[in-house]
XYZ file of C-alpha atoms in Angstrom:
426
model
C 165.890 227.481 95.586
C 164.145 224.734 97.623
C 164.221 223.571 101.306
C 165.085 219.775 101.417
C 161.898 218.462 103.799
C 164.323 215.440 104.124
C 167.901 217.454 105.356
C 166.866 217.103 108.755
C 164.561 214.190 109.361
C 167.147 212.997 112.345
C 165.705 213.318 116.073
C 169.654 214.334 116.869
C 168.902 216.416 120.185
C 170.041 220.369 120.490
C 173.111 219.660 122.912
C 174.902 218.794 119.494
C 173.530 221.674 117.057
C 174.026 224.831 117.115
C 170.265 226.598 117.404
C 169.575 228.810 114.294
C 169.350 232.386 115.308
C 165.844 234.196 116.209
C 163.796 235.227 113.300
C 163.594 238.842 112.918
C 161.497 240.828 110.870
C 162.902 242.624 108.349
C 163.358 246.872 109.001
C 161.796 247.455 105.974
C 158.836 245.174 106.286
C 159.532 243.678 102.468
C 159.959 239.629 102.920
C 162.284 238.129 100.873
C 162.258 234.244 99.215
C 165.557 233.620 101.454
C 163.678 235.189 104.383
C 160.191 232.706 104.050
C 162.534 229.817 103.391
C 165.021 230.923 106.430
C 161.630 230.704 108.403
C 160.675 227.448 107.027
C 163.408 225.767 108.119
C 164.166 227.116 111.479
C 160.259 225.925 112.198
C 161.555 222.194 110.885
C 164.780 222.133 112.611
C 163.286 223.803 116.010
C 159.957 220.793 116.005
C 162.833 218.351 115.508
C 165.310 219.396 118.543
C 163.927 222.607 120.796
C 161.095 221.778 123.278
C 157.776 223.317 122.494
C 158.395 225.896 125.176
C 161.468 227.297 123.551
C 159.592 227.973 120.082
C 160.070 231.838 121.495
C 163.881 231.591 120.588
C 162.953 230.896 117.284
C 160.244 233.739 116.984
C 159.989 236.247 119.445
C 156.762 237.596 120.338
C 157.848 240.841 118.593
C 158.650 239.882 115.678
C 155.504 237.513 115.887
C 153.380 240.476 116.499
C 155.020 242.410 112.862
C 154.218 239.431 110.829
C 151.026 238.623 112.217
C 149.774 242.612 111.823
C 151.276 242.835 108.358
C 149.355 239.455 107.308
C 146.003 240.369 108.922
C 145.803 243.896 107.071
C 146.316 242.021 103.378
C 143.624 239.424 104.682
C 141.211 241.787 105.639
C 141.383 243.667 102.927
C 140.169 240.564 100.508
C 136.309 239.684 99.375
C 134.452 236.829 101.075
C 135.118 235.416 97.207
C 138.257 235.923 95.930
C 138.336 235.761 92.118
C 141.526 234.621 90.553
C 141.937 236.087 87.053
C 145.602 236.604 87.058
C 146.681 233.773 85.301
C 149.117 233.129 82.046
C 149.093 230.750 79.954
C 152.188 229.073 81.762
C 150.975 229.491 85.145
C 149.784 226.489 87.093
C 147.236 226.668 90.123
C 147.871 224.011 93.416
C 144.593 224.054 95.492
C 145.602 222.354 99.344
C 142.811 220.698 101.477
C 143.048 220.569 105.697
C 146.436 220.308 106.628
C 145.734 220.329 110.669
C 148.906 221.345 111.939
C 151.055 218.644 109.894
C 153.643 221.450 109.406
C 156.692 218.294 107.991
C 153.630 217.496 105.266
C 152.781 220.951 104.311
C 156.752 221.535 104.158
C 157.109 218.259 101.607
C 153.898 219.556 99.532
C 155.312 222.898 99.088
C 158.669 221.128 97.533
C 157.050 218.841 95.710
C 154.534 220.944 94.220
C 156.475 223.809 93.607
C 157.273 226.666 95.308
C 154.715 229.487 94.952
C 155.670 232.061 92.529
C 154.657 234.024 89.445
C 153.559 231.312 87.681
C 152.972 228.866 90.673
C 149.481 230.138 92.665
C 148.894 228.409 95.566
C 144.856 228.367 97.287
C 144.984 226.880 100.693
C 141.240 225.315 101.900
C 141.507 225.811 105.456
C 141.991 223.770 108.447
C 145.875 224.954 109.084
C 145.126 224.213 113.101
C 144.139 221.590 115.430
C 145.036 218.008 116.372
C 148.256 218.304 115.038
C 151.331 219.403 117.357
C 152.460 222.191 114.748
C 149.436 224.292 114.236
C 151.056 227.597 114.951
C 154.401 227.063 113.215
C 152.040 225.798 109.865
C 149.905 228.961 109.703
C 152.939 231.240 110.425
C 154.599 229.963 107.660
C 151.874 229.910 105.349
C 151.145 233.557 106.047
C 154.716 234.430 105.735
C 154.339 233.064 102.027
C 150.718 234.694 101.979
C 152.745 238.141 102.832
C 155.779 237.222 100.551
C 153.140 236.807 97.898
C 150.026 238.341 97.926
C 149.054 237.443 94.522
C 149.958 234.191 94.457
C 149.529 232.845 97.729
C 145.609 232.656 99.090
C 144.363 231.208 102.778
C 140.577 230.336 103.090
C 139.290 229.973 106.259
C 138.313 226.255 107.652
C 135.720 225.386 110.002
C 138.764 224.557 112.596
C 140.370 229.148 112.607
C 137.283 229.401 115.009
C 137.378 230.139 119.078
C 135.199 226.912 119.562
C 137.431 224.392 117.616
C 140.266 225.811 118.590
C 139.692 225.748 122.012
C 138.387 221.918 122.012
C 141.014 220.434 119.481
C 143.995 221.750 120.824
C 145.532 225.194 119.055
C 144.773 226.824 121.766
C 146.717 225.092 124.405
C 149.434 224.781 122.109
C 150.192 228.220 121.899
C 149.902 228.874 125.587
C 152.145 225.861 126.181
C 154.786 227.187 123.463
C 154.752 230.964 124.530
C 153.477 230.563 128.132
C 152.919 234.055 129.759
C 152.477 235.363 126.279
C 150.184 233.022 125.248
C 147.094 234.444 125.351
C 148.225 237.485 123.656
C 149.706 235.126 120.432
C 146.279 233.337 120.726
C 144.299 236.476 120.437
C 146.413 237.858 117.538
C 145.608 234.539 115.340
C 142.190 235.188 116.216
C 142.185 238.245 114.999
C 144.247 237.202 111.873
C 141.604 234.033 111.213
C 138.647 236.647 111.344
C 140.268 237.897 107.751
C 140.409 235.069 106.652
C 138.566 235.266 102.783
C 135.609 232.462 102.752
C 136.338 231.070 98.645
C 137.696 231.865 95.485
C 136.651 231.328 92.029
C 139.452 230.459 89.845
C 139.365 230.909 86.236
C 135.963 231.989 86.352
C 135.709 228.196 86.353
C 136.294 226.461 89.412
C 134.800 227.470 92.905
C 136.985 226.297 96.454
C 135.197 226.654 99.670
C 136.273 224.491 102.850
C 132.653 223.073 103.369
C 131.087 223.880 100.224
C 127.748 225.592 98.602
C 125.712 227.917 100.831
C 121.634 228.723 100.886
C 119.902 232.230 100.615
C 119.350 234.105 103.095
C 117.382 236.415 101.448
C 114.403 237.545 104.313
C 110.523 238.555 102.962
C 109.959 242.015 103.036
C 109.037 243.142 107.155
C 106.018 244.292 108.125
C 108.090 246.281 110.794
C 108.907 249.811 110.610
C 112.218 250.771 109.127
C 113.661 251.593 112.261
C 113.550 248.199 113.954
C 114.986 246.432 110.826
C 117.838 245.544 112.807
C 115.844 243.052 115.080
C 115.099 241.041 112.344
C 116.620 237.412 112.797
C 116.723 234.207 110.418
C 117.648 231.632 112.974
C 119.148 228.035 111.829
C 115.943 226.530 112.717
C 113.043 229.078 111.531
C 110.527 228.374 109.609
C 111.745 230.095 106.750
C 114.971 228.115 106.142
C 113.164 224.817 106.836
C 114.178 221.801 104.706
C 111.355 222.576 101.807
C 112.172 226.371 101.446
C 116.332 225.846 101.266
C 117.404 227.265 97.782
C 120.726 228.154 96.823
C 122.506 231.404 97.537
C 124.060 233.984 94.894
C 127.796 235.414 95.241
C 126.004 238.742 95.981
C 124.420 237.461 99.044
C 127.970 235.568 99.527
C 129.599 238.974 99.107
C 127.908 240.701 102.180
C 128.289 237.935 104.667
C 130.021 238.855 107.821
C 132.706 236.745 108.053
C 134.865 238.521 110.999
C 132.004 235.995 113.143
C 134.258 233.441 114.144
C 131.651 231.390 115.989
C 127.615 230.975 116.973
C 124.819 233.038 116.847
C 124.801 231.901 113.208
C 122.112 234.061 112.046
C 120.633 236.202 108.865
C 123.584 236.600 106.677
C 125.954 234.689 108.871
C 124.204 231.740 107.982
C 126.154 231.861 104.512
C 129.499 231.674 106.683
C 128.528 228.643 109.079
C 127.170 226.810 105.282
C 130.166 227.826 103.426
C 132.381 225.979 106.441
C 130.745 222.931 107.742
C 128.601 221.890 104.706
C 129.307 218.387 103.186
C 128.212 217.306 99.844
C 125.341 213.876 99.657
C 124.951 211.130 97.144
C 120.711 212.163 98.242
C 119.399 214.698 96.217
C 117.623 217.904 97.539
C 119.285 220.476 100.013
C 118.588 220.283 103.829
C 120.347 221.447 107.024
C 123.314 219.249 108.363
C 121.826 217.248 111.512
C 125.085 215.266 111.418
C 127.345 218.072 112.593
C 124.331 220.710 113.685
C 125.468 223.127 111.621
C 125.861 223.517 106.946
C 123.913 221.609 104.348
C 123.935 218.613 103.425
C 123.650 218.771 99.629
C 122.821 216.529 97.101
C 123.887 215.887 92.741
C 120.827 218.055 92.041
C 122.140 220.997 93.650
C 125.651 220.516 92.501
C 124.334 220.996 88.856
C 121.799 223.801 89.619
C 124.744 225.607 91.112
C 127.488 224.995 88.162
C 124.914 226.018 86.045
C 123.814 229.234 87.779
C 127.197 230.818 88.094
C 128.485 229.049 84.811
C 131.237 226.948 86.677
C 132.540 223.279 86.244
C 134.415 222.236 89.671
C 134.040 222.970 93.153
C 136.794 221.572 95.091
C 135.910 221.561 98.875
C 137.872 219.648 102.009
C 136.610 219.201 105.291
C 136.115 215.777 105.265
C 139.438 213.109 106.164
C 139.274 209.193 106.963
C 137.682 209.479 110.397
C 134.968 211.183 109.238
C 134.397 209.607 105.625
C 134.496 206.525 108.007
C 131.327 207.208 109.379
C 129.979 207.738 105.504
C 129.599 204.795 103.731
C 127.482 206.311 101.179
C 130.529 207.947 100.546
C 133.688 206.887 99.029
C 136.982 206.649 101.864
C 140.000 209.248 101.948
C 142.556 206.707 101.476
C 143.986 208.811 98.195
C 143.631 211.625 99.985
C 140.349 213.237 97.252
C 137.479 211.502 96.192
C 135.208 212.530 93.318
C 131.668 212.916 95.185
C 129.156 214.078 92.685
C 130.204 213.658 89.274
C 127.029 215.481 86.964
C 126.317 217.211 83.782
C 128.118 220.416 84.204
C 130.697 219.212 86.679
C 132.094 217.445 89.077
C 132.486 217.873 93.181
C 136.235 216.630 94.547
C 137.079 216.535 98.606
C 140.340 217.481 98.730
C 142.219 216.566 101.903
C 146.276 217.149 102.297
C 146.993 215.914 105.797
C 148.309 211.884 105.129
C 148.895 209.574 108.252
C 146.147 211.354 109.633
C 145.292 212.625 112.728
C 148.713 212.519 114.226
C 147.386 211.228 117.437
C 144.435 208.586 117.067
C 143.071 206.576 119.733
C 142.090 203.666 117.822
C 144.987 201.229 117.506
C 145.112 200.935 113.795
C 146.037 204.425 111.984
C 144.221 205.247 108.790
C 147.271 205.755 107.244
C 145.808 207.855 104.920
C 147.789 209.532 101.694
C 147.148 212.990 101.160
C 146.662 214.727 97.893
C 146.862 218.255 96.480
C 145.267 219.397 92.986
C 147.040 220.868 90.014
C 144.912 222.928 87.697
C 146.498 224.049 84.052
C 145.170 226.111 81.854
C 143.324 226.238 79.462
C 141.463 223.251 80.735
C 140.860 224.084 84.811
C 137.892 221.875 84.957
C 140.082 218.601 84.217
C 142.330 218.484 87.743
C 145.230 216.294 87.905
C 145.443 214.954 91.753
C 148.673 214.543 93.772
C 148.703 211.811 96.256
C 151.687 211.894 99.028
C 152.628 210.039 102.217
C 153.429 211.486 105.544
C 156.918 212.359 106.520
C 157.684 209.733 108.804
C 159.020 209.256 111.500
C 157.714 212.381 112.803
C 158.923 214.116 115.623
C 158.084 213.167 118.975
C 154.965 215.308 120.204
C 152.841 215.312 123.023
C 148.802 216.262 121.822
C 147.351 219.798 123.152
C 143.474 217.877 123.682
C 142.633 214.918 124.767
C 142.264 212.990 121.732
C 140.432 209.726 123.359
C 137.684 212.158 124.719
C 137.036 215.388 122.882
C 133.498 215.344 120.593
C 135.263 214.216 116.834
C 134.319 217.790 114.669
C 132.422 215.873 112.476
C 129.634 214.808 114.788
C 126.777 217.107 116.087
C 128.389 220.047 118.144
C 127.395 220.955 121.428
C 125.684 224.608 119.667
C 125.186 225.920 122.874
C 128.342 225.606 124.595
C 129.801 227.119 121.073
C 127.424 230.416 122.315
C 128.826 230.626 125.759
C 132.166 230.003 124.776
C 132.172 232.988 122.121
């Protein structure tokens, strides 16, 4: 059973169809297939013909506030590293980069990769939110599936399920503007749901996804301090003992401990690992050294690609976080016009950006688009290591949308953010 991304691409206005009726959660609390999919396409016909402000007829706050609960408590329960062992020999694994609120693309990718199911696992890099005009309705429906499919279906958490970014790049305003007085209280809940949020996975014991990438130690020298005042112990960003020449890779145990309910700054101790797994980009330089470019992650070079395949015995790390604005701005780097791009390519393995948002972002204020493709990964057993890409246009024409920031003037992600006012805004 599949929803036709297609069946109702017309901009026909609401005065001549019928609205679908509200979603309601089920008494039980057990989703069904018929259920997700009834959700799925209420979210495409309501973005096509309902104003933004009448999203509530689709999904009361009510029934927002069941699903949103029941989809926290499975997140929350999961490892920062999620290890995906579950797989038979007839099972195939789809791993989806950013997808920034491009809810008609993440509706054609689901089609056209195959629904999830028993033999279909899905791994989702981040980056459901911001700069797109359908943030909310993509990571509701990608947590119904999550819900409908615990198993199966997996959300990471992107740099953009943060207070900051969403504040600055528009998710927030778009909820307030679609469920006005109860705005702030849907905002909150998706807060709460992003703080669950697991950081990676492992898959196959063979490939590792992360939305930035690799992460450093934090492991701190013994203090000279009494046990009791342990606690005051901080490894800032900039401290001496993180500085470029004492960087060294991190170990899942230390990735394991991380506190990743911090959705923003101070980054600090073992919440460094969080901030690296999330805004880290990958470098054609060898060596490992802090991100100046965006303030916050690694930068991280071939060398350490192959020291950390080698360490954990893995032979792919598939990360996103970088699109055609900011690959743009890396010339060192190849461009996202395919939507991946193979960025360190070494003895034990390879590196691939993965990014699934094509025709991206939905508003630009340059006056040529990227027009980007976007791409999502199969991985079939027994060989996990040898990916076989996906490239996709956009659904166009999209519907008409008005942008919740104001793309012409808002700091682009991937330059050096404003650390401070990240602090005050926390």
């Amino acid at each position: 059973m599949q929803f036709d991304a297609d069946s109702s691409a017309s901009s026909t206005t609401a005065t001549n169809i019928q609205s679908p009726p509200p979603i309601q959660w089920p008494q039980d609390g057990t989703l069904t297939l018929e259920w997700v999919l009834n959700l799925m396409s209420s979210f495409d016909w309501s973005s096509r013909n309902l104003s933004p402000t009448d999203l509530p007829s689709i999904l009361p706050v009510p029934d927002f506030d069941k699903l949103i609960l029941c989809g926290s408590k499975i997140l929350h329960k999961e490892p920062n590293c999620v290890r995906i062992d579950d797989i038979s020999s007839d099972s195939r694994v789809v791993v989806v980069g950013d997808v920034h609120g491009q809810l008609h693309d993440v509706i054609f990718l689901l089609n056209d990769a195959g629904l999830p199911s028993d033999n279909r696992i899905f791994v989702f890099n981040g980056d459901y939110v911001d700069r797109g005009a359908w943030g909310f309705e993509t990571f509701v429906l990608l947590l119904a599936w999550k819900i409908y499919l615990p198993n199966r279906v997996y959300l990471l958490r992107g740099n953009h399920e943060s207070k900051y970014c969403t504040g600055v790049y528009g998710f927030e305003k778009e909820v307030m503007t679609k469920y006005g007085s109860q705005g702030k209280h849907v905002y909150r809940k998706c807060l709460g749901c992003f703080e669950g949020l697991p950081l990676t996975t492992v898959i196959a014991g063979q490939v590792y996804t992360a939305h930035g990438g690799i992460f450093r130690s934090v492991t701190a020298p013994p203090s000279k301090r009494k046990q009791g005042k342990k606690r005051n112990r901080k490894i800032s960003i900039n401290s001496e003992e993180n500085s470029d020449d004492k960087l060294s890779l991190g170990s899942f145990e230390e990735l394991s401990k991380a506190r990743r309910i911090v959705l923003d700054p101070p980054w600090e101790g073992p919440n460094l690992i969080p901030g690296d797994v999330l805004w880290s980009d990958p470098s054609p330089k060898p060596g490992l050294s802090p991100n100046t470019q965006r303030g916050i992650g690694l930068l991280w070079g071939p060398d350490c690609t192959d020291n950390f395949l080698k360490k954990f015995n893995l032979k792919l790390i598939i990360r996103s976080h970088e699109g055609p604005d900011a690959r743009e701005k890396r010339p060192d780097l190849a461009g996202m016009d395919q939507g991946y791009t193979i960025d360190h390519d070494v003895e034990s393995g390879k590196v691939i950006t993965l990014f699934s948002a094509p025709d991206y972002p939905q508003f630009q204020a340059t006056k040529e688009r990227y027009r980007n493709r976007g791409a999502y990964i199969m991985l079939e057993p027994p060989n996990f290591d040898t990916p076989i890409f996906h490239s996709f246009e956009a659904v166009l024409p999209r519907p008409k949308a008005n942008p919740y920031y104001d793309f012409e003037e808002v700091l682009d992600s991937d330059e050096e953010l404003d650390l401070a006012s990240m602090v005050s805004s926390a």
